[in-house]
Coordinates of C-alpha atoms in Angstrom, one line a residue:
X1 CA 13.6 230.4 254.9
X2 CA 13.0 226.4 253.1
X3 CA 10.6 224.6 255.1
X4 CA 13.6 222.0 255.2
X5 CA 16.3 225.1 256.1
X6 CA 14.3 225.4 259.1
X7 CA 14.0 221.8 259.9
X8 CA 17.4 221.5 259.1
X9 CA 18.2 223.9 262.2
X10 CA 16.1 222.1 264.1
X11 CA 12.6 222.4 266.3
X12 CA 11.8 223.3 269.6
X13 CA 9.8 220.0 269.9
X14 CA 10.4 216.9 267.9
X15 CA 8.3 216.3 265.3
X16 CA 8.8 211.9 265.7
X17 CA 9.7 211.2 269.2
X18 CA 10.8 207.7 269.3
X19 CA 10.5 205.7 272.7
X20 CA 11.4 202.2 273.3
X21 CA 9.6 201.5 276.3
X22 CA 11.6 197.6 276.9
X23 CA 14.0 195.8 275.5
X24 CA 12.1 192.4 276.2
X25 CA 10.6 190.6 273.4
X26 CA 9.2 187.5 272.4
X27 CA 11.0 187.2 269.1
X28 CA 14.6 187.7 268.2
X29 CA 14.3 189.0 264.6
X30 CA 17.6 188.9 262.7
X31 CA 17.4 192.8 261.6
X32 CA 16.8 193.9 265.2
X33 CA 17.8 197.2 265.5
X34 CA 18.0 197.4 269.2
X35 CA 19.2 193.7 269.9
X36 CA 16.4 193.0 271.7
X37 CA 15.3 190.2 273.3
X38 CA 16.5 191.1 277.5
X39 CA 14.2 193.1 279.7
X40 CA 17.3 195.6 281.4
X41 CA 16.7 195.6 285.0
X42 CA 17.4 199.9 284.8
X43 CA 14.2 200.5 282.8
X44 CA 12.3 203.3 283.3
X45 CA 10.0 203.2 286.3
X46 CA 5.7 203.8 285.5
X47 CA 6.2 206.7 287.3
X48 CA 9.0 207.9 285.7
X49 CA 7.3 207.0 282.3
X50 CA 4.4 209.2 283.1
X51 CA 6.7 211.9 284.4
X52 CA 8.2 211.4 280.5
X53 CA 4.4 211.7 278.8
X54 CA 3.8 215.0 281.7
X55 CA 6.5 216.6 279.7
X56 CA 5.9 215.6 276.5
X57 CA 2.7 217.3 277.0
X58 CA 4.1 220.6 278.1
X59 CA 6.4 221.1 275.1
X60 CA 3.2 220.0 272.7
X61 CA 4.5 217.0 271.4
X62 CA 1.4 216.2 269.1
X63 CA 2.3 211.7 269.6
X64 CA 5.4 209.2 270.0
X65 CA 5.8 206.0 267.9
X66 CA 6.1 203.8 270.8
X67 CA 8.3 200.7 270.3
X68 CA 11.6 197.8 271.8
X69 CA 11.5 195.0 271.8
X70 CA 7.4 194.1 271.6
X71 CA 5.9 197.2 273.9
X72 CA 3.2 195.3 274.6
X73 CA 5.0 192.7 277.1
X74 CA 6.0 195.6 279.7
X75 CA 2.9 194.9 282.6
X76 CA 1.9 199.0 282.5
X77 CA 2.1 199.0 278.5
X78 CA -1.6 199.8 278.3
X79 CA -1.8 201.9 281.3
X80 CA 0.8 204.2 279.8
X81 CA -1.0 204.3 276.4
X82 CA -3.9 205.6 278.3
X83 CA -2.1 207.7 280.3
X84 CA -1.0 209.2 276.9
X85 CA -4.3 209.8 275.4
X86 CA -5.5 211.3 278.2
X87 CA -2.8 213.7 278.0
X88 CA -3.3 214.9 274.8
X89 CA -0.3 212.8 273.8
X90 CA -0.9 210.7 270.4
X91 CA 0.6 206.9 270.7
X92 CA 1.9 205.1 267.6
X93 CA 2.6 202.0 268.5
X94 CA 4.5 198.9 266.9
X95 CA 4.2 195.5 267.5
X96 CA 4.5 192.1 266.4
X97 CA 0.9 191.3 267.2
X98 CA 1.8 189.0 270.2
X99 CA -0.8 190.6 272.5
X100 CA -3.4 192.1 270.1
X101 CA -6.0 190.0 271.1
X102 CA -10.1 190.4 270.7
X103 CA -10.7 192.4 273.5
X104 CA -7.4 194.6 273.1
X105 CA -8.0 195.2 269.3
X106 CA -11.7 196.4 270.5
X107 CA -10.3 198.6 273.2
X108 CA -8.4 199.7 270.8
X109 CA -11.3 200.7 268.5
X110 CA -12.6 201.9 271.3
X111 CA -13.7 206.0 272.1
X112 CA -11.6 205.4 275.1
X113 CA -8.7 205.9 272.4
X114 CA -10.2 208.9 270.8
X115 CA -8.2 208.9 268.0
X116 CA -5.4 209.1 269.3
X117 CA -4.0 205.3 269.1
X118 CA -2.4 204.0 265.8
X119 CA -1.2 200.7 265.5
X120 CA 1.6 199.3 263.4
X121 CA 1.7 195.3 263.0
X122 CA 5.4 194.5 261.8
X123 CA 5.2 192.0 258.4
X124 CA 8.5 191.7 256.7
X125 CA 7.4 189.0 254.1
X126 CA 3.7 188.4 252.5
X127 CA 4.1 185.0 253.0
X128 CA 5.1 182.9 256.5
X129 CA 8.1 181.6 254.5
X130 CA 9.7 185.3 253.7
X131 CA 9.1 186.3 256.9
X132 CA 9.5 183.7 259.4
X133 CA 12.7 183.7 258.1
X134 CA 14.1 186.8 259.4
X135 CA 11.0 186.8 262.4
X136 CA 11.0 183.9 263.8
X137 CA 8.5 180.7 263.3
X138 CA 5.0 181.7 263.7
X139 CA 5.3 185.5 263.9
X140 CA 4.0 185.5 260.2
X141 CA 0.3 184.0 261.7
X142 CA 0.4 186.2 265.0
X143 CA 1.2 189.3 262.7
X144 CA -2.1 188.4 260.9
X145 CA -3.9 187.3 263.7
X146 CA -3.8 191.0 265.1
X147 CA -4.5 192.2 261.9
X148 CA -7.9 190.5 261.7
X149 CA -8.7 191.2 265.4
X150 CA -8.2 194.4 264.6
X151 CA -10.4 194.6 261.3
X152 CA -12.9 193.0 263.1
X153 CA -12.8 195.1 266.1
X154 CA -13.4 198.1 263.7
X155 CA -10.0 199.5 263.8
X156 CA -9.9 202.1 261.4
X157 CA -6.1 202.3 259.0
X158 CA -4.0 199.7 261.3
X159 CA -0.7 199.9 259.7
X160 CA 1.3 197.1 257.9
X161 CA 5.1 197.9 259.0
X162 CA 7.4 196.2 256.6
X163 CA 10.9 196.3 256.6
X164 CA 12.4 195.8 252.6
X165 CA 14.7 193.6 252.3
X166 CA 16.8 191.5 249.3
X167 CA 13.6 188.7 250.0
X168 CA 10.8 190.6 250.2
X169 CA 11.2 193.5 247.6
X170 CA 9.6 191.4 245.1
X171 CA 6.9 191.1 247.3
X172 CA 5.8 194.9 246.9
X173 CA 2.3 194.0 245.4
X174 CA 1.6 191.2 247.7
X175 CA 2.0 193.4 250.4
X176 CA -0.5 195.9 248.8
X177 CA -3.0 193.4 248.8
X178 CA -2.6 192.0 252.5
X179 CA -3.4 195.8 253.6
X180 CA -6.4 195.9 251.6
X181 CA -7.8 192.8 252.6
X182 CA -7.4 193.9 256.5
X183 CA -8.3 197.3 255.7
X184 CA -4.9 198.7 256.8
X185 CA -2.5 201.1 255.1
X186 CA 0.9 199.8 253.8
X187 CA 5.2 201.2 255.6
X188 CA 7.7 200.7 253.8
X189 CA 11.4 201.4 256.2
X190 CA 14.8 200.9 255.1
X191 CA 16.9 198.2 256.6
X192 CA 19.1 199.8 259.0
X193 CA 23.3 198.2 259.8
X194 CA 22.6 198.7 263.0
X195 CA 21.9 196.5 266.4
X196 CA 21.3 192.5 264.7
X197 CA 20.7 194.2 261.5
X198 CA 24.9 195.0 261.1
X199 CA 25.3 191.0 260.8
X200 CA 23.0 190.2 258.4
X201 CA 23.4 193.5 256.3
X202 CA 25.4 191.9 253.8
X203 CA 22.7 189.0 253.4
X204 CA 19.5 191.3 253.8
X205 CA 19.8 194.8 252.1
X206 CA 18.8 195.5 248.9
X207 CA 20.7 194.8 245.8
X208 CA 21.1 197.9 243.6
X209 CA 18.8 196.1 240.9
X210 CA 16.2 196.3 243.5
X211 CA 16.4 200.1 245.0
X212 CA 15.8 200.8 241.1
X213 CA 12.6 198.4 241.6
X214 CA 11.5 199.7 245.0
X215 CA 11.9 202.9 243.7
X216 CA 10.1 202.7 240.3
X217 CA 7.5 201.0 242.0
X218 CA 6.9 203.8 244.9
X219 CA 7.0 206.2 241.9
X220 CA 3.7 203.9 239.9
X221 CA 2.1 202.7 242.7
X222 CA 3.3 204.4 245.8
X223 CA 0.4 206.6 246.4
X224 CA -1.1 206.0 250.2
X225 CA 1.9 203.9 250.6
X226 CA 4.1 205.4 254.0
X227 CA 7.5 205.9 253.8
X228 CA 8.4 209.0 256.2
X229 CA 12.2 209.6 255.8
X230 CA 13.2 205.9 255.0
X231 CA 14.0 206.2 251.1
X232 CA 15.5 210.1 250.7
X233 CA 18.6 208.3 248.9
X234 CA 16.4 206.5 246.7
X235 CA 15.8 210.8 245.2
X236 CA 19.3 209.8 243.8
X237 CA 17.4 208.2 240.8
X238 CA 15.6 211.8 240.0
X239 CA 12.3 212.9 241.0
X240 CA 12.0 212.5 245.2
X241 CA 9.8 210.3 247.0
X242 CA 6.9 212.3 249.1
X243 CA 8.2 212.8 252.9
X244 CA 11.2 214.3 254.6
X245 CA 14.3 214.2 252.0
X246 CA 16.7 215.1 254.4
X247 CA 18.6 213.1 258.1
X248 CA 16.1 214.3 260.9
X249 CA 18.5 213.2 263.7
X250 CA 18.8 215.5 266.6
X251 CA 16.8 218.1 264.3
X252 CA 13.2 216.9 263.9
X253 CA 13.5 213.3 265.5
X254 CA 15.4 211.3 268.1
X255 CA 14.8 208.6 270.7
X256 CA 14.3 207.4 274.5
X257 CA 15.3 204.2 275.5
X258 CA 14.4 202.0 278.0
X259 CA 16.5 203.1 280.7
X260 CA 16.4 207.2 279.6
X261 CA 18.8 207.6 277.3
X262 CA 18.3 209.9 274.8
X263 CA 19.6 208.9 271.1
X264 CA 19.7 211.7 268.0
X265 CA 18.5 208.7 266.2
X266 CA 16.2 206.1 266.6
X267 CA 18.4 203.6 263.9
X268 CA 21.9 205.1 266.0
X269 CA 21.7 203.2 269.9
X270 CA 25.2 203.7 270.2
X271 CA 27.0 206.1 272.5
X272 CA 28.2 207.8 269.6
X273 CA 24.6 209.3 269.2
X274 CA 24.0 209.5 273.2
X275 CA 22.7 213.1 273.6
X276 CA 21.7 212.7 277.6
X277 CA 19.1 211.1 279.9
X278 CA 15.8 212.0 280.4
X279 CA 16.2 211.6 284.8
X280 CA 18.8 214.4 284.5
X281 CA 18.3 218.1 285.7
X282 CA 16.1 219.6 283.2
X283 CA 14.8 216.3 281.7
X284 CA 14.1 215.7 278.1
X285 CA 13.3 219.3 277.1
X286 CA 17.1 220.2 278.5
X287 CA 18.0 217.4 276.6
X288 CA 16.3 218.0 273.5
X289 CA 16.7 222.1 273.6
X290 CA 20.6 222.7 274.9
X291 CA 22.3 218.9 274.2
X292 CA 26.3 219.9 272.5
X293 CA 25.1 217.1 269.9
X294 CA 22.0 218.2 268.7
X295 CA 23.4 221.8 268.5
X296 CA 26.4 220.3 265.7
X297 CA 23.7 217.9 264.2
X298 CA 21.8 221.4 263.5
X299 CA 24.7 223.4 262.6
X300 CA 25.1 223.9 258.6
X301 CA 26.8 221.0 257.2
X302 CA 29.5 220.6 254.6
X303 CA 28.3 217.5 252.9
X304 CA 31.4 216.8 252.5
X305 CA 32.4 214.9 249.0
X306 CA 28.8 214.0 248.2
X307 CA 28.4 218.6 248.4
X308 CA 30.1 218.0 244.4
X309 CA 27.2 215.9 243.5
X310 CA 24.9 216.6 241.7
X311 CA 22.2 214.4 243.2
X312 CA 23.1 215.9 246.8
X313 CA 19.8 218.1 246.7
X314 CA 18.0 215.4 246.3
X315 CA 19.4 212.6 249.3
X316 CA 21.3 215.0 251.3
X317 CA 24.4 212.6 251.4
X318 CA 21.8 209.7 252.5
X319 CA 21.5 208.2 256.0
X320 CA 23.7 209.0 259.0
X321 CA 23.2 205.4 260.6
X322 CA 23.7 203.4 257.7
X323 CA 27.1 205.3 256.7
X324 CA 28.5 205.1 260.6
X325 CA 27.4 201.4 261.4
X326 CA 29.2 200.5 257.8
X327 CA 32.2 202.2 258.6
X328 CA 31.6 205.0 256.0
X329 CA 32.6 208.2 257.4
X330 CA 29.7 210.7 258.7
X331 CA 30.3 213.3 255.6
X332 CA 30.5 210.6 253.1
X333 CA 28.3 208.8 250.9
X334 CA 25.4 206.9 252.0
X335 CA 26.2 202.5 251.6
X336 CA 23.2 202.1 249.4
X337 CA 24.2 205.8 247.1
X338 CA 22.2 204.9 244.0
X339 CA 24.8 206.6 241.9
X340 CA 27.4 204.1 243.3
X341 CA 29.8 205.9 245.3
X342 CA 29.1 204.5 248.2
X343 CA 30.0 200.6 247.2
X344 CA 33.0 202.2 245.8
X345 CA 34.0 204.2 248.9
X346 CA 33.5 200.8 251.1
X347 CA 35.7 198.9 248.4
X348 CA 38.5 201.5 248.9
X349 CA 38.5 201.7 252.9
X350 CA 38.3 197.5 252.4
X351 CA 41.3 197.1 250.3
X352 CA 43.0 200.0 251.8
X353 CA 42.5 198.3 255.1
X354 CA 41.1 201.4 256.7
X355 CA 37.7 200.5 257.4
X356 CA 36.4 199.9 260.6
X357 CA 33.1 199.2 261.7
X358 CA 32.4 200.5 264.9
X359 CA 31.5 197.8 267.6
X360 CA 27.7 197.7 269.0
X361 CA 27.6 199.6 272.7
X362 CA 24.9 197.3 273.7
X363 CA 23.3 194.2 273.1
X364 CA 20.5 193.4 274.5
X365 CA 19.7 189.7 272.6
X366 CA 19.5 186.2 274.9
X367 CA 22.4 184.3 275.1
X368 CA 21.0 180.8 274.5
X369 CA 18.4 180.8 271.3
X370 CA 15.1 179.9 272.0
X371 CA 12.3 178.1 269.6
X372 CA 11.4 181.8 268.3
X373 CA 15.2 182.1 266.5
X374 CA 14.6 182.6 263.1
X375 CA 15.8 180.8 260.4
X376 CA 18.4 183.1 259.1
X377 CA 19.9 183.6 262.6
X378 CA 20.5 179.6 262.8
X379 CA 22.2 179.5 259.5
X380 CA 25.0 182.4 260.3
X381 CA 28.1 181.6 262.1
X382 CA 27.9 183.5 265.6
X383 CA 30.5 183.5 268.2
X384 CA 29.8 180.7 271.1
X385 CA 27.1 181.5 273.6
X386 CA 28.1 183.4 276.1
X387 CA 26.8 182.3 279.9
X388 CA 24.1 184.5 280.9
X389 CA 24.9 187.9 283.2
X390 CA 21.6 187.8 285.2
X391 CA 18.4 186.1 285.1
X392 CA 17.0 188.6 282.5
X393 CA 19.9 187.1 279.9
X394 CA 17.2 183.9 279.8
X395 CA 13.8 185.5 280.7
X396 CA 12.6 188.7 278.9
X397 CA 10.5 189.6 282.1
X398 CA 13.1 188.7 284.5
X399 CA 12.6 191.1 288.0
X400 CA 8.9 192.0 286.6
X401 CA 6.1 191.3 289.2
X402 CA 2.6 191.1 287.9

């Protein structure tokens, strides 16, 4: 059997365990996948977090990219960091640099971490303008703060997280050199329809001009650069990009959220994609191991229309979230399809007036903007604010005592 056949029916532990450990943040990016912004009152407990990381251990889950909302605002973030570490559970975590101070990016460097701590500083633009856009004022200077506290420190490979977008895909060199100047290593993601990201897709992703340039760039000067599955369509175009070429969801990756839920996806919060919850009988493993919907995400698929390609080899029919948040049925062809027949099958469901774009199942954004709104979020039309349900619609750490 294919390495990827085997992947393809799925692991007895994931390989990229996802875990949003809060919805609370101090930003309100326009892309947001989750919708962050509101702490939910039902998160996880610390003891049930460390219950989480106990059995995570047993099933030899080598490390979890730990993310929300900005992790790093939950009160027990670092105690459950250490927790992990010192049960033998690696921790990458994201962030947009808000609390990576001095003394955190040298406890971070620390042997206390042994290694087992990576750090990824989210940067969608090179420059404040790019990104404060779409992140909010001032999260371009935090997001390089942290990266020089953590140079300094003696961080070894932080991680530059960058989401490409229409704006920033000319940026691709400029990026390059902001990670060698701090010493960090450059991720590239896709932009995902989902959470905040489905309003601003149509601004935000990608024009097909520049897939061809992210991709012929990735191809020249893509060596060190990260990508993990992000870019399997982009194999459309011929030879594929180094990583997993194939939709890990439910086979080799998923997610926790906040309150337990687990999600075959981490770009799919949407009970379409809710699997189970970790407080259950049987917790995640159960979850993970016997869920109905893993077990037909792992089943041999059709490929439906895209099967006839003859590119399918390559993407695999392209990305599960980005076709379902769209409105692009599940065996269809990826949105962003290289070859084009996605932006022809969306034109036909359009004028055909069969295309529906399923609503989000949560939303987890403030009701009344704050000073951190970006730019692109003021300029859209939204729908009047609604009043808030509870305190934590206006305080991220609403019902959190220090």
């Amino acid at each position: 059997m294919k390495l990827v056949e085997h992947f393809e029916s799925g692991l007895d532990a994931p390989i990229c365990l996802t875990w949003e450990l809060t919805y609370a943040c101090n930003l309100e990016c326009a892309h947001c996948l989750s919708s962050s912004g509101r702490r939910d009152p039902r998160e996880l407990t610390t003891e049930q977090c460390e219950a989480v990381i106990d059995e995570l251990q047993r099933m030899q889950v080598f490390y979890v990219n730990i993310g929300g909302g900005e992790p790093t605002i939950r009160p027990d973030f670092w105690h459950l960091l250490e927790y992990a570490v010192n049960h033998q559970v690696g921790v990458k975590f994201s962030t947009n640099g808000v609390r990576i101070t001095p003394e955190r990016a040298a406890f971070l460097a620390s042997p206390a971490c042994g290694g087992y701590v990576d750090v990824q500083v989210s940067l969608d633009g090179a420059t404040a303008e790019v990104n404060d856009r779409v992140r909010g004022p001032g999260s371009y200077d935090t997001a390089i703060r942290a990266l020089a506290n953590l140079r300094d420190a003696g961080f070894a490979d932080a991680k530059i997280s960058v989401v490409c977008t229409r704006e920033n895909i000319g940026q691709l060199d400029a990026f390059a050199a902001l990670a060698e100047e701090y010493g960090a290593t450059l991720r590239l993601t896709r932009l995902r329809p989902s959470g905040r990201g489905a309003d601003v897709w149509d601004e935000l992703h990608p024009l097909p001009e520049q897939q061809r340039e992210l991709y012929d760039w990735l191809m020249a000067r893509g060596e060190g650069v990260l990508t993990g599955d992000s870019f399997f369509h982009l194999a459309a175009f011929g030879e594929a990009l180094p990583g997993l070429n194939l939709c890990g969801a439910g086979r080799v990756v998923c997610l926790i959220d906040p309150v337990g839920d687990v999600y075959a996806c981490p770009f799919a919060i949407h009970e379409e994609f809710l699997a189970g919850n970790v407080l259950t009988g049987g917790g995640f493993q159960r979850v993970w191991q016997d869920s109905p919907l893993f077990a037909d995400l792992r089943s041999p698929q059709t490929g439906g229309a895209c099967a006839q390609c003859a590119h399918y080899d390559g993407c695999r029919g392209g990305c599960m979230a980005a076709k379902f948040f769209t409105g692009l049925p599940l065996d269809g062809p990826d949105p962003e399809c290289v070859q084009g027949y996605g932006e022809h099958s969306l034109n036909e469901l359009s004028l055909a007036g069969a295309r529906s774009i399923p609503a989000a199942s949560q939303d987890h954004s403030r009701a009344v903007p704050t000073r951190n709104q970006p730019v692109l979020l003021k300029l859209m039309t939204r729908p009047p604010a609604r009043p808030p349900v509870s305190d934590c619609a206006e305080n991220p750490l609403a019902g959190w005592t220090p």
